Amino acid sequence: MKKLMLATSLVLSTSVVAHENNGIQISSDQCQVDFQNDVRITPNQLQITADSNKQLTIDSFGELYVDGQAITLTNAQKVALSNYADSLRVQLPQVANIALDGVKLAGVALDEVAHAFNLQGLDSLNGLMDELHVEISDTFYQQGAFVMGEKTFHEFGENFDHKFETHIEEAVESAMMESIGSILMMVGSEMVSSGGNMESFEARMEDMGRQIEEKVQLQAKQLEEKAHGLCDKFEVIATAETDLVKEIPAMQGYQLFNYKSK
């Protein structure tokens, strides 16, 4: 149960969206996009911070500033820059949405397992899942801005490792201990229903597990497809970003994406 819950909730640590030592990797069977630098999006501007702590800013009028200095652009460059910024505003928050959907899916998996095995004492675990939802939301949305980048993911990963993972394991173990009597009664009832036939009992238990898996798997598949589709959209933005850097050399070093075809 613990593995199922962690696998579905922590989308950011799966093969779809992974936190690597040197950055963030978003991938599918067809594409792989490495995310670099940090981005902060507010209603009025989009700001990218490079490793050097220098900043690139795109305002709502398509004007470009690099470390506070205005960069002269043609009208065509302003349009292309605005389109790039608009794409980021729409697509980047989808990473947060997928992570939050993963937590919801973990709750579904937890409820299914708890119902099947009549587990008690899961209030603390449900509370932890609520906390995790808030933690993810607060990681991406800070002081009226959407933020995403290496620092953001590192801080979340550290917090999860030190806080949530241990507490989730403890809550699951506690729930299992509190429910041991109910579990034994359920097993005994299933054995009676199977007429004491061990093979029949095992088949019934496997069928129960399969039913739980099927209920969760469909939603997990939809979530995975959503993440793969996002990777494809990031591929398009990465291509546009590469073209922009060629057109506007001042943007060199502030790229958010490094696209690799598979």
PDB file of C-alpha atoms in Angstrom:
ATOM      1  CA  MET A   1       0.000   0.000   0.000  1.00  0.00           C
ATOM      2  CA  LYS A   2       2.795   2.407   0.882  1.00  0.00           C
ATOM      3  CA  LYS A   3       4.517   1.858  -2.464  1.00  0.00           C
ATOM      4  CA  LEU A   4       1.283   2.409  -4.366  1.00  0.00           C
ATOM      5  CA  MET A   5       0.571   5.642  -2.549  1.00  0.00           C
ATOM      6  CA  LEU A   6       4.064   7.046  -2.960  1.00  0.00           C
ATOM      7  CA  ALA A   7       4.250   6.082  -6.611  1.00  0.00           C
ATOM      8  CA  THR A   8       1.024   7.859  -7.477  1.00  0.00           C
ATOM      9  CA  SER A   9       1.526  10.947  -5.358  1.00  0.00           C
ATOM     10  CA  LEU A  10       5.109  11.793  -6.138  1.00  0.00           C
ATOM     11  CA  VAL A  11       4.807  12.455  -9.827  1.00  0.00           C
ATOM     12  CA  LEU A  12       7.827  14.713  -9.620  1.00  0.00           C
ATOM     13  CA  SER A  13      10.063  11.757  -8.809  1.00  0.00           C
ATOM     14  CA  THR A  14       8.850   9.503 -11.622  1.00  0.00           C
ATOM     15  CA  SER A  15      10.225   9.068 -15.124  1.00  0.00           C
ATOM     16  CA  VAL A  16       7.788  11.706 -16.373  1.00  0.00           C
ATOM     17  CA  VAL A  17       9.096  14.585 -14.247  1.00  0.00           C
ATOM     18  CA  ALA A  18      12.376  13.807 -12.530  1.00  0.00           C
ATOM     19  CA  HIS A  19      14.654  15.868 -10.323  1.00  0.00           C
ATOM     20  CA  GLU A  20      18.232  15.221 -11.376  1.00  0.00           C
ATOM     21  CA  ASN A  21      21.430  16.427  -9.707  1.00  0.00           C
ATOM     22  CA  ASN A  22      22.063  18.943 -12.473  1.00  0.00           C
ATOM     23  CA  GLY A  23      18.489  20.034 -13.164  1.00  0.00           C
ATOM     24  CA  ILE A  24      14.909  18.969 -13.784  1.00  0.00           C
ATOM     25  CA  GLN A  25      14.087  16.463 -16.483  1.00  0.00           C
ATOM     26  CA  ILE A  26      10.674  16.129 -18.125  1.00  0.00           C
ATOM     27  CA  SER A  27      10.409  13.145 -20.447  1.00  0.00           C
ATOM     28  CA  SER A  28       8.210  10.742 -22.381  1.00  0.00           C
ATOM     29  CA  ASP A  29       8.852   7.920 -24.830  1.00  0.00           C
ATOM     30  CA  GLN A  30       9.288  10.441 -27.637  1.00  0.00           C
ATOM     31  CA  CYS A  31      10.911  13.464 -26.009  1.00  0.00           C
ATOM     32  CA  GLN A  32      13.154  14.583 -23.194  1.00  0.00           C
ATOM     33  CA  VAL A  33      13.398  18.149 -21.952  1.00  0.00           C
ATOM     34  CA  ASP A  34      15.894  19.267 -19.330  1.00  0.00           C
ATOM     35  CA  PHE A  35      14.683  22.306 -17.412  1.00  0.00           C
ATOM     36  CA  GLN A  36      17.336  24.770 -16.314  1.00  0.00           C
ATOM     37  CA  ASN A  37      17.524  28.145 -14.559  1.00  0.00           C
ATOM     38  CA  ASP A  38      14.708  29.531 -12.369  1.00  0.00           C
ATOM     39  CA  VAL A  39      11.565  31.291 -13.549  1.00  0.00           C
ATOM     40  CA  ARG A  40       9.133  33.540 -11.699  1.00  0.00           C
ATOM     41  CA  ILE A  41       5.833  34.520 -13.330  1.00  0.00           C
ATOM     42  CA  THR A  42       3.572  37.336 -12.146  1.00  0.00           C
ATOM     43  CA  PRO A  43       0.641  39.014 -13.921  1.00  0.00           C
ATOM     44  CA  ASN A  44       2.939  41.781 -15.172  1.00  0.00           C
ATOM     45  CA  GLN A  45       6.219  40.085 -15.938  1.00  0.00           C
ATOM     46  CA  LEU A  46       8.173  36.898 -16.428  1.00  0.00           C
ATOM     47  CA  GLN A  47      11.604  36.749 -14.820  1.00  0.00           C
ATOM     48  CA  ILE A  48      14.340  34.178 -15.453  1.00  0.00           C
ATOM     49  CA  THR A  49      17.289  33.907 -13.076  1.00  0.00           C
ATOM     50  CA  ALA A  50      20.486  32.230 -14.306  1.00  0.00           C
ATOM     51  CA  ASP A  51      23.123  30.454 -12.197  1.00  0.00           C
ATOM     52  CA  SER A  52      25.048  33.724 -12.045  1.00  0.00           C
ATOM     53  CA  ASN A  53      22.010  35.294 -10.315  1.00  0.00           C
ATOM     54  CA  LYS A  54      21.668  37.691 -13.247  1.00  0.00           C
ATOM     55  CA  GLN A  55      18.077  38.162 -14.368  1.00  0.00           C
ATOM     56  CA  LEU A  56      16.194  38.418 -17.625  1.00  0.00           C
ATOM     57  CA  THR A  57      12.770  40.074 -17.506  1.00  0.00           C
ATOM     58  CA  ILE A  58       9.981  40.090 -20.091  1.00  0.00           C
ATOM     59  CA  ASP A  59       7.203  42.544 -19.280  1.00  0.00           C
ATOM     60  CA  SER A  60       3.572  42.492 -20.392  1.00  0.00           C
ATOM     61  CA  PHE A  61       4.400  44.696 -23.409  1.00  0.00           C
ATOM     62  CA  GLY A  62       7.016  42.330 -24.801  1.00  0.00           C
ATOM     63  CA  GLU A  63       9.891  44.527 -23.634  1.00  0.00           C
ATOM     64  CA  LEU A  64      13.095  42.748 -22.643  1.00  0.00           C
ATOM     65  CA  TYR A  65      15.466  43.637 -19.807  1.00  0.00           C
ATOM     66  CA  VAL A  66      18.707  41.825 -19.039  1.00  0.00           C
ATOM     67  CA  ASP A  67      20.091  42.520 -15.579  1.00  0.00           C
ATOM     68  CA  GLY A  68      18.082  45.724 -15.471  1.00  0.00           C
ATOM     69  CA  GLN A  69      19.196  47.011 -18.871  1.00  0.00           C
ATOM     70  CA  ALA A  70      16.578  47.465 -21.628  1.00  0.00           C
ATOM     71  CA  ILE A  71      17.312  45.581 -24.834  1.00  0.00           C
ATOM     72  CA  THR A  72      16.289  47.202 -28.114  1.00  0.00           C
ATOM     73  CA  LEU A  73      13.985  44.926 -30.115  1.00  0.00           C
ATOM     74  CA  THR A  74      12.197  45.055 -33.434  1.00  0.00           C
ATOM     75  CA  ASN A  75       8.409  44.748 -33.485  1.00  0.00           C
ATOM     76  CA  ALA A  76       8.715  41.192 -34.821  1.00  0.00           C
ATOM     77  CA  GLN A  77      11.060  40.264 -31.971  1.00  0.00           C
ATOM     78  CA  LYS A  78       8.643  41.744 -29.433  1.00  0.00           C
ATOM     79  CA  VAL A  79       5.803  39.660 -30.855  1.00  0.00           C
ATOM     80  CA  ALA A  80       7.909  36.484 -30.783  1.00  0.00           C
ATOM     81  CA  LEU A  81       9.045  37.242 -27.238  1.00  0.00           C
ATOM     82  CA  SER A  82       5.462  37.853 -26.075  1.00  0.00           C
ATOM     83  CA  ASN A  83       4.320  34.577 -27.652  1.00  0.00           C
ATOM     84  CA  TYR A  84       7.150  32.751 -25.869  1.00  0.00           C
ATOM     85  CA  ALA A  85       6.224  34.319 -22.523  1.00  0.00           C
ATOM     86  CA  ASP A  86       2.521  33.539 -23.034  1.00  0.00           C
ATOM     87  CA  SER A  87       3.350  29.885 -23.762  1.00  0.00           C
ATOM     88  CA  LEU A  88       5.321  29.655 -20.536  1.00  0.00           C
ATOM     89  CA  ARG A  89       2.473  31.230 -18.571  1.00  0.00           C
ATOM     90  CA  VAL A  90       0.076  28.581 -19.853  1.00  0.00           C
ATOM     91  CA  GLN A  91       2.234  25.452 -19.810  1.00  0.00           C
ATOM     92  CA  LEU A  92       4.605  25.738 -16.843  1.00  0.00           C
ATOM     93  CA  PRO A  93       1.815  25.724 -14.207  1.00  0.00           C
ATOM     94  CA  GLN A  94       0.695  22.389 -15.674  1.00  0.00           C
ATOM     95  CA  VAL A  95       3.700  20.819 -13.899  1.00  0.00           C
ATOM     96  CA  ALA A  96       2.184  21.892 -10.575  1.00  0.00           C
ATOM     97  CA  ASN A  97      -1.252  20.674 -11.662  1.00  0.00           C
ATOM     98  CA  ILE A  98       0.112  17.227 -12.502  1.00  0.00           C
ATOM     99  CA  ALA A  99       1.843  16.995  -9.128  1.00  0.00           C
ATOM    100  CA  LEU A 100      -1.352  18.005  -7.309  1.00  0.00           C
ATOM    101  CA  ASP A 101      -3.382  15.531  -9.365  1.00  0.00           C
ATOM    102  CA  GLY A 102      -0.893  12.877  -8.286  1.00  0.00           C
ATOM    103  CA  VAL A 103      -1.621  13.596  -4.638  1.00  0.00           C
ATOM    104  CA  LYS A 104      -5.356  13.299  -5.325  1.00  0.00           C
ATOM    105  CA  LEU A 105      -4.737   9.967  -7.031  1.00  0.00           C
ATOM    106  CA  ALA A 106      -2.771   8.801  -4.005  1.00  0.00           C
ATOM    107  CA  GLY A 107      -5.822   9.600  -1.893  1.00  0.00           C
ATOM    108  CA  VAL A 108      -7.991   7.470  -4.179  1.00  0.00           C
ATOM    109  CA  ALA A 109      -5.544   4.562  -3.908  1.00  0.00           C
ATOM    110  CA  LEU A 110      -5.429   4.957  -0.139  1.00  0.00           C
ATOM    111  CA  ASP A 111      -9.220   4.948   0.172  1.00  0.00           C
ATOM    112  CA  GLU A 112      -9.523   1.845  -2.018  1.00  0.00           C
ATOM    113  CA  VAL A 113      -6.980  -0.096   0.024  1.00  0.00           C
ATOM    114  CA  ALA A 114      -8.484   1.076   3.326  1.00  0.00           C
ATOM    115  CA  HIS A 115     -11.971   0.013   2.213  1.00  0.00           C
ATOM    116  CA  ALA A 116     -10.825  -3.373   0.930  1.00  0.00           C
ATOM    117  CA  PHE A 117      -8.909  -4.256   4.088  1.00  0.00           C
ATOM    118  CA  ASN A 118     -11.097  -2.343   6.549  1.00  0.00           C
ATOM    119  CA  LEU A 119      -8.144  -0.324   7.777  1.00  0.00           C
ATOM    120  CA  GLN A 120      -8.701   1.975  10.739  1.00  0.00           C
ATOM    121  CA  GLY A 121      -6.754   4.936  12.089  1.00  0.00           C
ATOM    122  CA  LEU A 122      -5.969   6.555   8.734  1.00  0.00           C
ATOM    123  CA  ASP A 123      -6.900  10.076   9.828  1.00  0.00           C
ATOM    124  CA  SER A 124      -3.250  11.003  10.414  1.00  0.00           C
ATOM    125  CA  LEU A 125      -2.304   9.689   6.983  1.00  0.00           C
ATOM    126  CA  ASN A 126      -5.116  11.611   5.299  1.00  0.00           C
ATOM    127  CA  GLY A 127      -3.906  14.686   7.148  1.00  0.00           C
ATOM    128  CA  LEU A 128      -0.392  14.144   5.826  1.00  0.00           C
ATOM    129  CA  MET A 129      -1.713  13.908   2.274  1.00  0.00           C
ATOM    130  CA  ASP A 130      -3.505  17.219   2.804  1.00  0.00           C
ATOM    131  CA  GLU A 131      -0.243  18.710   4.078  1.00  0.00           C
ATOM    132  CA  LEU A 132       1.599  17.363   1.044  1.00  0.00           C
ATOM    133  CA  HIS A 133      -0.973  18.971  -1.239  1.00  0.00           C
ATOM    134  CA  VAL A 134      -0.441  22.315   0.510  1.00  0.00           C
ATOM    135  CA  GLU A 135       3.358  21.873   0.405  1.00  0.00           C
ATOM    136  CA  ILE A 136       3.355  21.297  -3.353  1.00  0.00           C
ATOM    137  CA  SER A 137       1.033  24.238  -3.925  1.00  0.00           C
ATOM    138  CA  ASP A 138       3.179  26.517  -1.744  1.00  0.00           C
ATOM    139  CA  THR A 139       6.305  25.342  -3.574  1.00  0.00           C
ATOM    140  CA  PHE A 140       5.028  26.523  -6.948  1.00  0.00           C
ATOM    141  CA  TYR A 141       2.928  29.502  -5.866  1.00  0.00           C
ATOM    142  CA  GLN A 142       4.733  32.042  -3.733  1.00  0.00           C
ATOM    143  CA  GLN A 143       3.649  35.592  -2.886  1.00  0.00           C
ATOM    144  CA  GLY A 144       1.329  35.927  -5.853  1.00  0.00           C
ATOM    145  CA  ALA A 145       3.788  34.422  -8.331  1.00  0.00           C
ATOM    146  CA  PHE A 146       4.314  31.053  -9.987  1.00  0.00           C
ATOM    147  CA  VAL A 147       7.896  29.874  -9.445  1.00  0.00           C
ATOM    148  CA  MET A 148       9.721  26.896 -10.874  1.00  0.00           C
ATOM    149  CA  GLY A 149      13.348  25.871 -11.115  1.00  0.00           C
ATOM    150  CA  GLU A 150      16.254  23.958  -9.640  1.00  0.00           C
ATOM    151  CA  LYS A 151      16.092  25.726  -6.267  1.00  0.00           C
ATOM    152  CA  THR A 152      12.341  25.164  -6.004  1.00  0.00           C
ATOM    153  CA  PHE A 153      12.567  21.438  -6.679  1.00  0.00           C
ATOM    154  CA  HIS A 154      15.609  20.979  -4.437  1.00  0.00           C
ATOM    155  CA  GLU A 155      13.871  22.607  -1.470  1.00  0.00           C
ATOM    156  CA  PHE A 156      10.732  20.532  -1.993  1.00  0.00           C
ATOM    157  CA  GLY A 157      12.746  17.316  -2.341  1.00  0.00           C
ATOM    158  CA  GLU A 158      14.674  18.018   0.849  1.00  0.00           C
ATOM    159  CA  ASN A 159      11.477  18.783   2.747  1.00  0.00           C
ATOM    160  CA  PHE A 160       9.771  15.638   1.500  1.00  0.00           C
ATOM    161  CA  ASP A 161      12.745  13.442   2.391  1.00  0.00           C
ATOM    162  CA  HIS A 162      13.002  14.889   5.896  1.00  0.00           C
ATOM    163  CA  LYS A 163       9.329  15.309   6.723  1.00  0.00           C
ATOM    164  CA  PHE A 164       6.701  13.582   4.654  1.00  0.00           C
ATOM    165  CA  GLU A 165       8.294  10.284   3.661  1.00  0.00           C
ATOM    166  CA  THR A 166       9.107   9.241   7.238  1.00  0.00           C
ATOM    167  CA  HIS A 167       5.730  10.402   8.569  1.00  0.00           C
ATOM    168  CA  ILE A 168       3.850   8.622   5.799  1.00  0.00           C
ATOM    169  CA  GLU A 169       5.659   5.366   6.535  1.00  0.00           C
ATOM    170  CA  GLU A 170       4.927   5.729  10.252  1.00  0.00           C
ATOM    171  CA  ALA A 171       1.248   6.487   9.622  1.00  0.00           C
ATOM    172  CA  VAL A 172       0.855   3.463   7.342  1.00  0.00           C
ATOM    173  CA  GLU A 173       2.522   1.169   9.885  1.00  0.00           C
ATOM    174  CA  SER A 174       0.361   2.597  12.683  1.00  0.00           C
ATOM    175  CA  ALA A 175      -2.812   2.068  10.667  1.00  0.00           C
ATOM    176  CA  MET A 176      -1.821  -1.513   9.924  1.00  0.00           C
ATOM    177  CA  MET A 177      -1.183  -2.210  13.613  1.00  0.00           C
ATOM    178  CA  GLU A 178      -4.483  -0.628  14.685  1.00  0.00           C
ATOM    179  CA  SER A 179      -6.361  -2.629  12.084  1.00  0.00           C
ATOM    180  CA  ILE A 180      -4.679  -6.009  12.577  1.00  0.00           C
ATOM    181  CA  GLY A 181      -7.790  -7.423  14.211  1.00  0.00           C
ATOM    182  CA  SER A 182     -10.042  -6.299  11.364  1.00  0.00           C
ATOM    183  CA  ILE A 183      -7.567  -7.637   8.823  1.00  0.00           C
ATOM    184  CA  LEU A 184      -7.457 -11.049  10.507  1.00  0.00           C
ATOM    185  CA  MET A 185     -11.266 -11.161  10.648  1.00  0.00           C
ATOM    186  CA  MET A 186     -11.444 -10.251   6.966  1.00  0.00           C
ATOM    187  CA  VAL A 187      -8.900 -12.951   6.102  1.00  0.00           C
ATOM    188  CA  GLY A 188     -10.801 -15.465   8.212  1.00  0.00           C
ATOM    189  CA  SER A 189     -14.075 -14.548   6.541  1.00  0.00           C
ATOM    190  CA  GLU A 190     -12.497 -14.927   3.114  1.00  0.00           C
ATOM    191  CA  MET A 191     -11.086 -18.308   4.113  1.00  0.00           C
ATOM    192  CA  VAL A 192     -14.541 -19.472   5.239  1.00  0.00           C
ATOM    193  CA  SER A 193     -16.060 -18.209   1.987  1.00  0.00           C
ATOM    194  CA  SER A 194     -13.427 -20.199   0.136  1.00  0.00           C
ATOM    195  CA  GLY A 195     -14.308 -23.347   2.071  1.00  0.00           C
ATOM    196  CA  GLY A 196     -10.786 -23.532   3.481  1.00  0.00           C
ATOM    197  CA  ASN A 197      -9.399 -23.995  -0.006  1.00  0.00           C
ATOM    198  CA  MET A 198      -6.093 -22.085  -0.022  1.00  0.00           C
ATOM    199  CA  GLU A 199      -5.932 -21.802  -3.805  1.00  0.00           C
ATOM    200  CA  SER A 200      -9.450 -20.398  -3.907  1.00  0.00           C
ATOM    201  CA  PHE A 201      -8.566 -17.974  -1.114  1.00  0.00           C
ATOM    202  CA  GLU A 202      -5.465 -16.784  -2.961  1.00  0.00           C
ATOM    203  CA  ALA A 203      -7.497 -16.305  -6.127  1.00  0.00           C
ATOM    204  CA  ARG A 204     -10.074 -14.196  -4.253  1.00  0.00           C
ATOM    205  CA  MET A 205      -7.308 -12.038  -2.723  1.00  0.00           C
ATOM    206  CA  GLU A 206      -5.661 -11.594  -6.120  1.00  0.00           C
ATOM    207  CA  ASP A 207      -9.003 -10.607  -7.586  1.00  0.00           C
ATOM    208  CA  MET A 208      -9.476  -8.034  -4.829  1.00  0.00           C
ATOM    209  CA  GLY A 209      -6.033  -6.590  -5.530  1.00  0.00           C
ATOM    210  CA  ARG A 210      -6.732  -6.544  -9.249  1.00  0.00           C
ATOM    211  CA  GLN A 211      -9.986  -4.622  -8.714  1.00  0.00           C
ATOM    212  CA  ILE A 212      -8.156  -1.992  -6.660  1.00  0.00           C
ATOM    213  CA  GLU A 213      -5.416  -1.749  -9.286  1.00  0.00           C
ATOM    214  CA  GLU A 214      -7.918  -1.334 -12.116  1.00  0.00           C
ATOM    215  CA  LYS A 215      -9.723   1.497 -10.332  1.00  0.00           C
ATOM    216  CA  VAL A 216      -6.503   3.380  -9.740  1.00  0.00           C
ATOM    217  CA  GLN A 217      -4.688   2.422 -12.938  1.00  0.00           C
ATOM    218  CA  LEU A 218      -7.114   4.169 -15.278  1.00  0.00           C
ATOM    219  CA  GLN A 219      -6.646   7.498 -13.518  1.00  0.00           C
ATOM    220  CA  ALA A 220      -2.902   6.915 -13.306  1.00  0.00           C
ATOM    221  CA  LYS A 221      -2.804   6.263 -17.051  1.00  0.00           C
ATOM    222  CA  GLN A 222      -4.685   9.488 -17.740  1.00  0.00           C
ATOM    223  CA  LEU A 223      -2.272  11.396 -15.523  1.00  0.00           C
ATOM    224  CA  GLU A 224       0.702   9.838 -17.280  1.00  0.00           C
ATOM    225  CA  GLU A 225      -0.712  10.743 -20.700  1.00  0.00           C
ATOM    226  CA  LYS A 226      -1.247  14.309 -19.511  1.00  0.00           C
ATOM    227  CA  ALA A 227       2.395  14.503 -18.441  1.00  0.00           C
ATOM    228  CA  HIS A 228       3.607  13.042 -21.733  1.00  0.00           C
ATOM    229  CA  GLY A 229       1.515  15.572 -23.628  1.00  0.00           C
ATOM    230  CA  LEU A 230       3.081  18.339 -21.567  1.00  0.00           C
ATOM    231  CA  CYS A 231       6.534  17.126 -22.546  1.00  0.00           C
ATOM    232  CA  ASP A 232       5.553  17.422 -26.208  1.00  0.00           C
ATOM    233  CA  LYS A 233       4.332  20.985 -25.641  1.00  0.00           C
ATOM    234  CA  PHE A 234       7.594  21.851 -23.903  1.00  0.00           C
ATOM    235  CA  GLU A 235       9.396  20.532 -26.973  1.00  0.00           C
ATOM    236  CA  VAL A 236       7.583  23.128 -29.087  1.00  0.00           C
ATOM    237  CA  ILE A 237       8.433  25.907 -26.617  1.00  0.00           C
ATOM    238  CA  ALA A 238      12.063  24.743 -26.472  1.00  0.00           C
ATOM    239  CA  THR A 239      12.325  25.044 -30.254  1.00  0.00           C
ATOM    240  CA  ALA A 240      10.835  28.543 -30.169  1.00  0.00           C
ATOM    241  CA  GLU A 241      13.231  29.451 -27.368  1.00  0.00           C
ATOM    242  CA  THR A 242      16.232  28.299 -29.421  1.00  0.00           C
ATOM    243  CA  ASP A 243      15.067  30.427 -32.348  1.00  0.00           C
ATOM    244  CA  LEU A 244      14.615  33.423 -30.042  1.00  0.00           C
ATOM    245  CA  VAL A 245      18.151  33.159 -28.702  1.00  0.00           C
ATOM    246  CA  LYS A 246      19.439  33.193 -32.278  1.00  0.00           C
ATOM    247  CA  GLU A 247      17.387  36.304 -32.984  1.00  0.00           C
ATOM    248  CA  ILE A 248      18.132  37.989 -29.649  1.00  0.00           C
ATOM    249  CA  PRO A 249      21.694  37.114 -28.510  1.00  0.00           C
ATOM    250  CA  ALA A 250      21.130  38.915 -25.187  1.00  0.00           C
ATOM    251  CA  MET A 251      18.970  35.949 -24.138  1.00  0.00           C
ATOM    252  CA  GLN A 252      21.935  33.578 -24.301  1.00  0.00           C
ATOM    253  CA  GLY A 253      22.410  31.837 -20.951  1.00  0.00           C
ATOM    254  CA  TYR A 254      18.799  32.392 -19.854  1.00  0.00           C
ATOM    255  CA  GLN A 255      17.244  29.447 -21.684  1.00  0.00           C
ATOM    256  CA  LEU A 256      14.798  27.358 -19.663  1.00  0.00           C
ATOM    257  CA  PHE A 257      14.821  24.252 -21.846  1.00  0.00           C
ATOM    258  CA  ASN A 258      17.359  21.852 -23.279  1.00  0.00           C
ATOM    259  CA  TYR A 259      15.489  19.564 -25.671  1.00  0.00           C
ATOM    260  CA  LYS A 260      16.776  16.127 -26.649  1.00  0.00           C
ATOM    261  CA  SER A 261      14.962  13.944 -29.157  1.00  0.00           C
ATOM    262  CA  LYS A 262      14.755  10.192 -28.492  1.00  0.00           C
TER     263      LYS A 262
END
